[in-house]
Coordinates of C-alpha atoms and ligand atoms in Angstrom, one line a residue:
M1 CA 8.5 -15.1 -3.7
D2 CA 8.2 -18.6 -1.9
A3 CA 5.6 -19.8 0.1
G4 CA 7.2 -18.2 3.1
L5 CA 7.4 -18.9 6.7
D6 CA 5.2 -21.3 9.1
R7 CA 2.6 -19.9 11.1
D8 CA 4.6 -20.5 14.5
T9 CA 7.6 -18.7 12.8
L10 CA 5.3 -15.7 11.9
D11 CA 3.5 -15.5 15.3
L12 CA 7.4 -15.7 16.6
V13 CA 8.7 -12.9 14.5
L14 CA 5.4 -10.6 15.4
E15 CA 5.6 -11.3 19.2
T16 CA 9.6 -10.1 19.1
I17 CA 8.7 -7.0 17.0
R18 CA 6.1 -6.1 19.3
D19 CA 8.1 -6.7 22.6
F20 CA 10.9 -4.9 21.1
A21 CA 8.6 -1.9 20.3
A22 CA 7.1 -2.1 23.8
A23 CA 10.9 -2.1 25.1
E24 CA 12.5 0.7 22.7
L25 CA 9.8 2.7 21.1
G26 CA 7.3 3.8 23.7
E27 CA 4.6 6.8 22.9
T28 CA 6.7 9.4 24.6
Y29 CA 10.3 8.6 22.7
L30 CA 7.9 8.2 19.5
L31 CA 6.7 11.8 20.3
E32 CA 9.7 13.3 20.8
L33 CA 11.2 11.8 17.5
D34 CA 8.3 13.2 15.8
T35 CA 8.8 16.6 17.4
A36 CA 12.8 16.8 17.1
D37 CA 12.3 15.4 13.1
E38 CA 14.8 12.6 14.2
F39 CA 15.7 9.4 12.7
P40 CA 16.2 6.6 15.2
E41 CA 19.3 5.2 13.6
K42 CA 20.4 2.7 16.0
I43 CA 16.8 1.4 16.7
V44 CA 16.3 0.7 13.1
R45 CA 19.7 -0.9 12.3
R46 CA 18.9 -2.9 15.5
M47 CA 15.6 -4.2 14.1
L48 CA 17.3 -5.1 11.1
A49 CA 20.3 -6.8 12.2
E50 CA 19.6 -7.7 15.8
I51 CA 16.0 -8.6 15.7
G52 CA 16.4 -10.1 12.1
V53 CA 13.7 -8.2 10.4
S54 CA 16.2 -8.0 7.4
L55 CA 16.6 -11.7 7.3
L56 CA 12.8 -11.7 6.1
F57 CA 13.4 -10.5 2.9
V58 CA 16.4 -12.6 2.0
P59 CA 15.9 -15.8 0.2
E60 CA 17.1 -18.8 2.5
Q61 CA 19.9 -19.7 0.0
Y62 CA 21.7 -16.6 1.0
G63 CA 21.1 -16.7 4.6
G64 CA 17.9 -15.3 5.1
M65 CA 14.5 -16.6 6.0
G66 CA 12.6 -16.1 2.6
A67 CA 9.2 -15.0 4.1
G68 CA 6.2 -14.8 1.7
T69 CA 4.1 -12.2 0.7
M70 CA 1.5 -12.8 3.6
D71 CA 4.4 -12.7 6.3
V72 CA 6.0 -9.5 4.8
Y73 CA 2.2 -7.8 4.9
R74 CA 1.5 -8.9 8.4
V75 CA 4.8 -7.7 9.6
C76 CA 4.6 -4.2 7.7
E77 CA 1.1 -3.9 9.3
L78 CA 2.6 -4.3 12.6
L79 CA 5.4 -2.0 12.2
A80 CA 2.9 0.6 11.0
R81 CA 0.7 0.0 14.3
I82 CA 4.0 1.0 15.7
D83 CA 5.1 3.9 13.6
V84 CA 4.7 4.9 10.1
G85 CA 8.2 6.6 10.3
V86 CA 10.2 3.7 11.7
A87 CA 8.3 1.0 9.5
T88 CA 9.6 3.6 6.5
G89 CA 13.3 2.9 7.4
V90 CA 12.7 -0.8 7.4
F91 CA 10.5 -0.5 4.3
A92 CA 13.1 1.5 2.6
T93 CA 15.5 -1.2 3.0
F94 CA 13.4 -3.8 1.5
L95 CA 12.7 -1.8 -1.4
G96 CA 16.4 -0.7 -1.9
S97 CA 17.3 -4.6 -1.8
D98 CA 14.3 -5.4 -4.4
P99 CA 16.1 -4.4 -7.8
I100 CA 18.9 -6.9 -6.4
V101 CA 16.4 -9.7 -5.6
F102 CA 14.3 -9.5 -8.4
G103 CA 17.0 -8.4 -11.2
A104 CA 20.4 -9.4 -10.3
T105 CA 22.3 -12.3 -11.3
D106 CA 22.8 -15.2 -8.9
E107 CA 26.4 -14.3 -8.5
Q108 CA 25.2 -10.4 -7.4
K109 CA 22.7 -12.0 -5.2
E110 CA 25.1 -14.3 -3.9
R111 CA 27.4 -11.3 -3.0
W112 CA 24.9 -8.8 -1.8
M113 CA 21.9 -11.1 -0.2
T114 CA 24.6 -12.6 1.9
R115 CA 25.7 -9.2 3.1
I116 CA 22.5 -7.8 3.7
A117 CA 21.4 -10.9 5.9
E118 CA 24.7 -11.1 7.7
E119 CA 25.4 -7.5 8.3
G120 CA 21.5 -6.0 8.3
L121 CA 22.8 -3.5 6.2
L122 CA 20.7 -0.2 5.8
M123 CA 19.4 0.4 2.4
A124 CA 18.0 3.0 0.1
Y125 CA 16.1 2.9 -3.2
G126 CA 16.9 6.1 -5.3
A127 CA 14.5 6.0 -8.2
T128 CA 12.6 9.7 -7.9
E129 CA 14.5 12.8 -9.2
P130 CA 13.3 16.3 -8.8
E131 CA 11.9 16.3 -12.2
A132 CA 11.0 12.5 -12.4
G133 CA 8.3 11.6 -10.1
S134 CA 5.2 9.4 -11.2
D135 CA 6.7 9.6 -14.4
L136 CA 10.2 7.9 -13.9
G137 CA 10.5 7.5 -17.6
A138 CA 11.7 11.3 -17.6
L139 CA 14.8 10.5 -15.2
K140 CA 17.8 12.5 -16.3
T141 CA 20.4 10.8 -14.2
T142 CA 23.1 9.2 -16.7
A143 CA 25.3 6.2 -16.3
V144 CA 27.9 6.6 -18.9
P145 CA 30.1 3.3 -20.0
Q146 CA 34.0 4.0 -19.3
Y147 CA 36.1 1.7 -21.1
D148 CA 39.7 0.2 -20.7
G149 CA 40.5 -0.5 -24.5
D150 CA 37.5 -2.7 -25.5
D151 CA 36.7 -3.7 -21.9
L152 CA 34.0 -2.0 -20.0
V153 CA 35.2 -1.8 -16.6
S154 CA 32.8 0.9 -15.0
Y155 CA 29.9 3.4 -15.5
R156 CA 30.1 7.2 -14.2
I157 CA 27.0 7.9 -12.6
N158 CA 25.6 12.0 -12.6
G159 CA 22.5 13.5 -11.4
N160 CA 20.3 14.1 -8.5
K161 CA 17.6 12.0 -6.6
Q162 CA 14.9 13.3 -4.5
W163 CA 13.0 12.4 -1.5
I164 CA 15.2 9.1 -1.0
S165 CA 14.5 7.2 2.2
N166 CA 17.3 6.3 4.6
G167 CA 18.9 8.7 2.0
G168 CA 21.1 10.2 4.5
Y169 CA 22.2 7.1 6.5
A170 CA 21.8 3.9 4.1
D171 CA 25.4 1.8 3.7
L172 CA 24.2 0.6 0.2
Y173 CA 22.1 2.2 -2.2
T174 CA 20.4 1.0 -5.6
I175 CA 20.1 3.9 -8.0
L176 CA 18.4 4.3 -11.1
A177 CA 20.2 6.1 -14.1
N178 CA 19.9 6.0 -17.6
A179 CA 22.8 3.9 -19.4
P180 CA 23.0 4.3 -23.4
G181 CA 20.8 1.1 -23.3
G182 CA 18.0 2.6 -21.1
P183 CA 17.2 2.8 -17.6
T184 CA 19.3 0.8 -15.2
W185 CA 19.9 -0.3 -11.5
F186 CA 23.3 0.4 -9.8
V187 CA 24.4 -0.8 -6.3
V188 CA 26.4 2.1 -4.9
D189 CA 28.3 2.3 -1.7
R190 CA 27.6 4.9 0.5
D191 CA 31.1 6.6 0.6
V192 CA 32.3 6.7 -2.9
D193 CA 33.9 9.9 -4.3
G194 CA 31.3 12.3 -5.8
F195 CA 28.2 11.0 -3.9
E196 CA 26.5 13.9 -1.4
K197 CA 23.4 13.6 0.7
G198 CA 21.2 16.3 1.2
K199 CA 20.4 17.5 4.8
P200 CA 16.8 15.9 6.1
E201 CA 13.4 17.1 4.7
D202 CA 11.3 18.8 7.3
K203 CA 8.3 16.7 6.8
H204 CA 4.4 17.1 7.6
G205 CA 4.7 13.3 9.0
I206 CA 6.8 10.5 9.4
R207 CA 9.1 12.3 11.0
A208 CA 11.1 9.8 12.5
S209 CA 12.3 8.6 9.0
N210 CA 14.9 10.4 7.3
T211 CA 14.5 11.5 3.6
A212 CA 17.2 13.3 1.8
A213 CA 18.1 14.3 -1.8
L214 CA 21.1 12.8 -3.0
S215 CA 23.7 14.2 -5.6
L216 CA 26.0 12.3 -7.6
Q217 CA 28.7 13.8 -9.6
D218 CA 31.0 12.0 -11.6
V219 CA 30.5 9.1 -9.4
E220 CA 32.4 5.9 -10.4
V221 CA 30.8 2.6 -10.0
P222 CA 32.4 -0.9 -11.4
A223 CA 30.5 -2.5 -14.3
D224 CA 29.8 -5.3 -11.9
R225 CA 27.3 -2.9 -9.9
L226 CA 24.9 -2.8 -12.7
V227 CA 22.1 -4.8 -11.6
G228 CA 21.3 -7.9 -13.9
T229 CA 22.7 -9.1 -17.3
G230 CA 22.7 -5.7 -19.3
E231 CA 21.4 -2.0 -19.6
G232 CA 18.0 -0.9 -19.9
Q233 CA 16.1 -3.5 -17.7
G234 CA 15.6 -1.0 -14.9
L235 CA 12.0 0.2 -15.4
V236 CA 10.9 -3.5 -16.1
Q237 CA 12.8 -5.0 -12.9
A238 CA 11.2 -1.7 -11.0
Q239 CA 7.8 -2.8 -12.4
A240 CA 8.3 -6.5 -11.5
V241 CA 8.1 -5.5 -8.0
F242 CA 5.1 -3.1 -7.7
G243 CA 2.6 -6.2 -7.2
Y244 CA 4.6 -7.3 -3.8
T245 CA 5.8 -3.7 -2.9
R246 CA 2.3 -1.8 -3.4
L247 CA 1.0 -4.5 -0.9
M248 CA 3.6 -3.5 1.6
V249 CA 2.5 0.3 1.5
A250 CA -0.9 -1.2 1.8
A251 CA -0.3 -2.7 4.9
F252 CA 1.0 0.6 6.2
G253 CA -2.3 2.5 5.6
L254 CA -4.1 -0.5 6.9
G255 CA -1.8 -0.8 10.3
A256 CA -1.9 3.0 10.8
G257 CA -5.6 3.3 9.8
W258 CA -6.7 0.7 12.6
E259 CA -4.2 1.9 15.3
A260 CA -5.9 5.1 15.0
L261 CA -9.4 3.3 15.3
D262 CA -8.2 1.4 18.0
R263 CA -7.5 4.5 20.1
A264 CA -11.0 5.9 19.1
I265 CA -12.7 2.9 20.0
P266 CA -11.8 2.5 23.9
Y267 CA -12.0 6.2 24.3
S268 CA -15.5 6.2 22.8
T269 CA -16.5 3.7 25.5
E270 CA -15.4 6.2 28.5
R271 CA -16.3 9.8 27.2
I272 CA -19.5 10.4 28.6
Q273 CA -21.8 13.1 26.5
A274 CA -25.5 13.9 27.1
G275 CA -26.1 11.2 29.7
G276 CA -24.1 8.4 28.0
P277 CA -21.0 7.0 26.1
L278 CA -20.1 8.3 22.7
S279 CA -19.6 4.4 21.8
E280 CA -23.6 4.2 22.3
K281 CA -24.5 6.9 20.1
Q282 CA -25.2 5.7 16.5
G283 CA -24.7 9.3 15.1
Y284 CA -21.0 8.7 16.4
T285 CA -20.3 5.3 15.7
H286 CA -21.9 5.0 12.5
K287 CA -20.1 8.1 11.0
L288 CA -16.7 7.9 12.8
I289 CA -15.9 4.2 13.6
V290 CA -18.2 1.8 11.6
P291 CA -17.6 2.8 8.2
H292 CA -13.8 3.3 8.3
A293 CA -13.5 0.0 10.3
V294 CA -15.5 -1.7 7.2
R295 CA -13.3 0.3 4.5
L296 CA -10.0 -0.9 6.1
E297 CA -10.9 -4.8 6.4
S298 CA -12.3 -4.5 2.9
S299 CA -8.9 -3.5 1.7
R300 CA -7.6 -6.3 3.9
A301 CA -9.7 -8.8 2.0
Y302 CA -8.3 -7.6 -1.5
L303 CA -4.9 -7.6 0.4
E304 CA -4.7 -10.9 1.5
E305 CA -6.4 -12.6 -1.4
T306 CA -3.6 -10.7 -3.7
A307 CA -0.8 -11.8 -1.4
E308 CA -2.0 -15.4 -1.2
R309 CA -2.0 -15.4 -4.9
L310 CA 1.7 -13.9 -5.2
D311 CA 2.7 -16.7 -2.5
A312 CA 1.0 -19.4 -4.7
G313 CA 3.3 -18.4 -7.7
E314 CA 1.3 -15.9 -9.5
E315 CA 3.4 -13.2 -11.1
L316 CA 3.4 -9.4 -11.2
L317 CA -0.4 -8.5 -10.1
N318 CA 0.5 -5.1 -10.4
T319 CA -3.1 -3.8 -11.0
E320 CA -3.8 -6.2 -7.9
G321 CA -1.1 -4.6 -5.7
A322 CA -2.3 -1.0 -6.9
I323 CA -6.1 -1.7 -6.0
A324 CA -4.9 -2.9 -2.5
K325 CA -2.7 0.1 -2.4
Y326 CA -5.2 2.7 -3.2
L327 CA -8.1 1.5 -1.1
A328 CA -6.0 0.2 1.9
T329 CA -4.1 3.8 2.1
E330 CA -7.1 5.8 1.2
A331 CA -8.9 3.9 4.0
G332 CA -6.1 4.1 6.5
N333 CA -5.9 8.1 6.0
A334 CA -9.7 8.8 6.3
A335 CA -9.8 6.3 9.4
A336 CA -6.8 8.2 10.8
D337 CA -8.8 11.7 10.2
A338 CA -12.0 10.2 11.7
A339 CA -10.1 9.2 14.9
I340 CA -9.0 12.9 15.5
Q341 CA -12.6 13.8 15.1
A342 CA -13.7 11.0 17.3
L343 CA -11.6 12.4 20.1
G344 CA -12.8 15.8 19.9
G345 CA -10.3 18.7 21.0
Y346 CA -8.1 15.8 22.7
G347 CA -7.8 14.0 19.4
Y348 CA -6.4 17.4 18.0
T349 CA -3.6 17.4 20.4
K350 CA -0.5 15.7 20.2
E351 CA -0.6 13.6 23.5
Y352 CA -3.4 11.2 22.1
M353 CA -1.2 10.0 19.2
V354 CA -4.0 10.2 16.4
E355 CA -3.0 13.5 15.5
K356 CA 0.7 12.1 14.8
I357 CA -0.7 8.9 13.1
K358 CA -2.8 11.1 11.0
R359 CA 0.2 13.0 9.7
D360 CA 2.2 9.8 9.3
V361 CA -0.2 7.6 7.3
R362 CA -0.9 10.9 4.7
I363 CA 2.5 9.8 3.4
T364 CA 0.9 6.1 2.0
T365 CA -1.3 7.7 -0.4
I366 CA 1.9 9.7 -2.1
Y367 CA 4.8 7.3 -2.1
E368 CA 5.2 4.2 -4.0
G369 CA 2.7 5.5 -6.6
T370 CA 0.2 8.4 -5.9
S371 CA -3.4 7.4 -5.4
E372 CA -4.1 9.2 -8.7
I373 CA -1.4 7.1 -10.5
M374 CA -3.2 3.7 -8.8
E375 CA -6.3 5.0 -10.5
M376 CA -4.9 5.4 -13.8
T377 CA -3.1 2.1 -13.4
I378 CA -6.1 0.3 -12.5
A379 CA -8.5 2.0 -15.1
R380 CA -5.9 1.2 -17.8
D381 CA -5.6 -2.3 -17.1
R382 CA -9.4 -3.2 -16.6
W383 CA -10.6 -1.4 -19.3
Q384 CA -8.4 -3.2 -21.6
E385 CA -9.9 -6.4 -20.0
H386 CA -13.4 -4.9 -20.5
L387 CA -12.5 -4.7 -24.2
K388 CA -10.8 -7.8 -24.9
T389 CA -13.6 -9.9 -23.1
R390 CA -16.4 -7.9 -24.8
G391 CA -17.9 -6.3 -21.7
A392 CA -17.7 -9.8 -20.2
Y393 CA -15.2 -9.1 -17.4
Y394 CA -17.5 -7.6 -14.5
S395 CA -20.7 -10.0 -15.9
D396 CA -18.5 -12.9 -15.3
L397 CA -17.5 -11.4 -11.9
A398 CA -21.1 -10.8 -11.1
A399 CA -22.3 -14.3 -12.1
A400 CA -19.8 -15.8 -9.9
L401 CA -20.7 -13.7 -7.0
D402 CA -24.1 -14.7 -7.8
G403 CA -23.1 -18.4 -7.3
L404 CA -21.5 -17.6 -3.9
E405 CA -24.6 -16.1 -2.7
A406 CA -26.7 -19.7 -3.1
S407 CA -24.0 -21.3 -0.6
H408 CA -23.1 -18.1 1.7
P409 CA -26.3 -15.5 1.4
E410 CA -25.1 -13.7 4.6
T411 CA -21.7 -12.4 3.0
G412 CA -23.5 -9.6 0.5
A413 CA -22.6 -11.5 -2.2
T414 CA -25.7 -10.5 -4.3
T415 CA -25.0 -6.7 -3.5
A416 CA -21.4 -7.3 -4.5
A417 CA -22.8 -8.8 -8.0
L418 CA -25.0 -5.6 -8.6
A419 CA -21.9 -3.7 -8.0
A420 CA -20.1 -5.7 -10.7
R421 CA -22.9 -5.9 -13.3
A422 CA -23.4 -2.1 -12.9
L423 CA -19.6 -1.5 -13.5
A424 CA -19.9 -3.3 -16.7
V425 CA -23.0 -1.2 -17.8
V426 CA -20.8 2.0 -17.0
L427 CA -18.0 0.7 -18.6
E428 CA -19.8 -0.2 -21.8
T429 CA -21.7 3.2 -21.9
C430 CA -18.4 4.9 -21.7
R431 CA -17.0 2.9 -24.7
L432 CA -19.9 3.2 -26.8
N433 CA -19.7 7.0 -25.9
R434 CA -15.9 7.4 -25.9
L435 CA -16.0 8.8 -22.6
T436 CA -12.3 7.8 -21.3
R437 CA -11.1 10.6 -23.7
N438 CA -11.5 12.5 -20.5
Q439 CA -9.0 11.7 -18.0
D440 CA -11.3 12.7 -15.2
V441 CA -13.7 9.8 -15.9
L442 CA -10.6 7.2 -16.6
F443 CA -9.3 7.6 -13.4
R444 CA -12.9 8.0 -11.7
L445 CA -13.6 4.5 -13.2
G446 CA -10.4 3.4 -11.7
E447 CA -11.7 4.1 -8.3
L448 CA -15.2 2.5 -9.0
I449 CA -13.4 -0.7 -10.3
A450 CA -11.5 -0.9 -7.4
L451 CA -14.4 -0.7 -5.1
A452 CA -16.3 -3.4 -7.2
E453 CA -13.3 -5.8 -7.1
C454 CA -13.1 -5.5 -3.6
A455 CA -16.6 -5.7 -2.6
G456 CA -16.2 -9.3 -4.4
A457 CA -13.0 -10.1 -2.4
L458 CA -14.4 -9.4 0.8
S459 CA -17.7 -11.5 0.0
R460 CA -15.4 -14.5 -0.6
R461 CA -13.3 -13.6 2.2
A462 CA -16.3 -13.9 4.6
A463 CA -17.5 -17.2 2.8
K464 CA -14.2 -18.5 3.8
A465 CA -14.4 -17.4 7.2
A466 CA -17.5 -19.0 7.9
E467 CA -16.2 -22.4 6.4
G468 CA -13.1 -21.9 8.7
A469 CA -11.0 -21.8 5.6
L470 CA -9.2 -18.5 6.1
S471 CA -5.6 -19.0 5.9
D472 CA -4.0 -19.6 9.2
K473 CA -1.8 -16.5 8.5
A474 CA -4.8 -14.4 7.9
D475 CA -5.8 -11.6 10.6
K476 CA -8.9 -12.7 12.7
R477 CA -10.0 -9.8 14.2
F478 CA -13.5 -10.4 13.3
T479 CA -15.8 -13.4 14.0
P480 CA -17.3 -15.3 10.8
A481 CA -20.4 -13.3 11.6
G482 CA -18.8 -9.8 12.2
L483 CA -17.0 -10.4 8.7
A484 CA -20.3 -11.0 7.1
A485 CA -21.7 -8.1 8.6
V486 CA -18.7 -6.1 7.3
A487 CA -19.1 -7.7 4.0
R488 CA -22.9 -6.7 3.6
V489 CA -22.0 -3.0 4.8
F490 CA -19.5 -2.8 2.4
A491 CA -21.2 -4.3 -0.7
R492 CA -24.2 -1.8 -0.2
E493 CA -21.6 1.2 -0.4
A494 CA -19.9 -0.4 -3.2
A495 CA -22.7 -0.9 -5.3
M496 CA -24.3 2.7 -4.8
R497 CA -20.9 4.4 -5.2
V498 CA -20.7 2.5 -8.8
A499 CA -24.3 3.3 -9.8
L500 CA -24.2 6.8 -8.5
D501 CA -20.7 7.9 -9.1
G502 CA -21.0 5.8 -12.8
S503 CA -24.3 7.6 -13.6
R504 CA -22.4 11.0 -12.6
L505 CA -19.6 10.2 -15.1
V506 CA -21.6 9.1 -17.7
A507 CA -24.5 12.0 -17.6
G508 CA -21.5 14.6 -17.1
S509 CA -19.7 13.6 -20.4
A510 CA -22.0 12.0 -23.0
E511 CA -22.6 14.1 -26.0
P512 CA -25.5 13.7 -26.8
P513 CA -26.9 13.6 -23.1
V514 CA -28.0 10.0 -22.0
N515 CA -31.5 9.3 -20.8
P516 CA -31.6 9.0 -17.3
A517 CA -34.1 6.6 -16.7
E518 CA -32.9 4.2 -19.3
L519 CA -29.3 4.7 -17.7
F520 CA -30.6 4.1 -14.5
A521 CA -32.6 0.9 -15.3
A522 CA -29.4 -0.5 -17.5
I523 CA -27.2 -0.1 -14.2
G524 CA -29.9 -1.7 -11.9
L525 CA -30.5 1.5 -9.5
D526 CA -33.8 0.0 -8.1
A527 CA -32.1 -3.5 -7.2
I528 CA -29.2 -1.3 -5.6
T529 CA -31.6 0.8 -3.8
S530 CA -33.5 -2.3 -2.7
A531 CA -30.2 -3.8 -1.3
Q532 CA -29.7 -0.8 0.9
N533 CA -32.2 -2.5 3.3
G534 CA -31.4 -3.3 6.5
A535 CA -27.9 -1.1 6.0
I536 CA -28.7 0.4 9.6
A537 CA -29.0 -2.7 11.2
D538 CA -26.0 -4.2 9.9
A539 CA -23.8 -1.0 10.9
D540 CA -25.3 -1.7 14.6
L541 CA -23.9 -5.4 14.1
V542 CA -20.5 -4.2 13.0
A543 CA -20.6 -1.6 16.0
D544 CA -21.3 -4.2 18.3
H545 CA -18.6 -6.7 17.2
L546 CA -16.3 -3.4 17.7
Y547 CA -17.4 -2.8 20.9
G548 CA -17.4 -6.4 21.9
R549 CA -21.4 -6.4 22.7
A550 CA -22.0 -8.8 19.9
Ligands
FAD601 C1 8.7 10.9 2.8 C2 9.0 10.4 1.1 C3 9.5 9.0 1.1 C4 10.1 8.9 -0.1 N1 10.7 7.9 -0.3 C5 11.2 7.5 -1.6 C6 12.3 6.3 -2.0 O1 12.5 5.9 -0.7 N2 12.5 6.3 -3.1 C7 12.2 6.8 -4.1 O2 13.0 6.4 -5.3 N3 11.2 7.9 -4.0 C8 10.8 8.3 -3.0 N4 9.7 9.2 -2.8 C9 9.3 9.5 -3.8 C10 7.7 9.5 -4.0 O3 7.4 7.9 -4.6 C11 7.3 10.3 -5.2 O4 6.9 11.7 -4.2 C12 5.8 10.2 -5.9 O5 6.0 8.9 -6.7 C13 5.4 11.1 -6.3 O6 6.1 11.9 -7.3 P1 6.4 13.4 -7.2 O7 6.7 13.7 -5.8 O8 7.3 14.0 -8.3 O9 4.7 14.0 -7.7 P2 4.4 14.1 -8.9 O10 4.5 12.9 -9.9 O11 4.6 15.3 -9.7 O12 2.9 14.4 -8.7 C14 2.3 15.4 -8.1 C15 0.7 15.2 -8.5 O13 0.2 15.1 -9.7 C16 -0.7 13.9 -9.9 N5 -0.1 13.4 -11.1 C17 1.3 13.1 -11.6 N6 1.0 12.4 -12.9 C18 -0.2 12.5 -13.3 C19 -1.0 12.4 -14.6 N7 -0.4 11.6 -15.6 N8 -2.0 12.5 -14.6 C20 -2.7 13.1 -13.5 N9 -2.2 13.7 -12.5 C21 -0.8 13.1 -11.9 C22 0.0 13.0 -8.7 O14 -1.0 12.1 -8.7 C23 0.2 14.1 -7.6 O15 -0.8 14.3 -7.0 C24 9.4 9.4 -1.4 C25 8.5 10.6 -1.5 C26 8.3 11.3 0.1 C27 7.6 12.5 0.1

């Protein structure tokens, strides 16, 4: 992935999408699509081809724009603000081309990427099967090599795919199948014999996206449709893009969550109850608005930091992609739910859009890896780091954050350090008592790890904002002072969650039971409780920033 677009080009792309959506995807139309369960094929195709969204992910040498990860995140966030269903139609094309971008030979890239750029092809990514979802290794679709004498001429593919976005409409499909050498990607045209597409699924949300099952019966594909140089690279190729693709879905969570809050915020300034606007009532803002804005912005900090690292040339970052996706999509989902509550009875009706946003954003914690699979990925990877570094992984992070406190005391870095230090103690206590034998402990650790790391990323982001050093592509909704308040609120939440949930995990599974006083002392519960001082004043500050009162 190269460093991508310059700032002006990115702004132009975002503006073009905004203008297109304003003209073609008004609220009434979006609600009609939702009710009718209809995929706006022409509009998605125009977005890809006419306004050139396809060009973003095609490298420059094949006629595309070669956008970077920061660019793609900003575009995905905007698309999700418009409609997560439409965004999914676009995303499925990104995803469908990924095995080619990251796994194909130069000749194959030349052939397919040039076509994607020139024709704006609609693509689909066919990995999931009826019995192989989270565990893709269980896939049953087969690809049997066909020979003419000694020459390999084609593969015969048989099997079924499930829940494929754009499945009923795509021009080109990437299909994962088991060849004799292992799971392998194949590029399959839409009209080949034996390739059937199921009827659209009747879904809870993203009803403007098409989701269909695929059936492949003796589908013959030429041998040069195998992506890459040989069989058995499919899962590795799929893994190679997770860092990147999970950031895209993270951006969907972020966009949809903010879209919902940005409907609740103005609503609450006008809705008068008990003699004043809801926006001036702490019991309302500090429950339904502020914590969600804070969690969304914390996940943005992690997302942007990871995107910048990818754009700087670091590879994989699958765990970081998992952390960003997990936090942003859970935050987006919770924010949309809170937005319904924030609009009261009006929120529960279709007209105010938040009800649809809530149903739409729900998919983001499921596709491209469920939240539970994210927890497992995060916990397994960081558990290894904890073991490899003999427990230093998070105490080193804590020390770095204490260092940040010296130059930027306003960013909550010491509290984020308390979270990291508490996490190190929880992990070590789990190791000594062999508690990760319990899957529940392992998965919950995944959540605590994500929270502690994210608190660090947000403090770093707030410090950069204070120095005027944020990337010129970064979102700048909050002023540096506002972002610092957001960082302090989140650091307190993260530290308390790590301390209390970590204690609960250890106490709940250690045998013989741990001594609670010793555990609390080791975790630093006193210091974490003291750090809560000022929580309400900071939540007031964040509310003031959100409501333009700061
Ligand atoms: C609208 C939509 C669009 C989609 N688009 C695409 C697409 O374009 N291409 C594509 O290939 N796929 C697509 N998917 C599939 C999606 O990625 C899968 O649904 C997802 O990965 C989960 O797989 P599953 O549905 O089989 O659930 P399962 O894997 O059966 O999971 C069910 C539940 O069990 C949990 N679970 C799973 N494994 C474990 C474990 N080891 N330990 C503990 N808990 C576990 C999960 O977190 C989940 O809560 C789409 C799905 C939907 C609904």
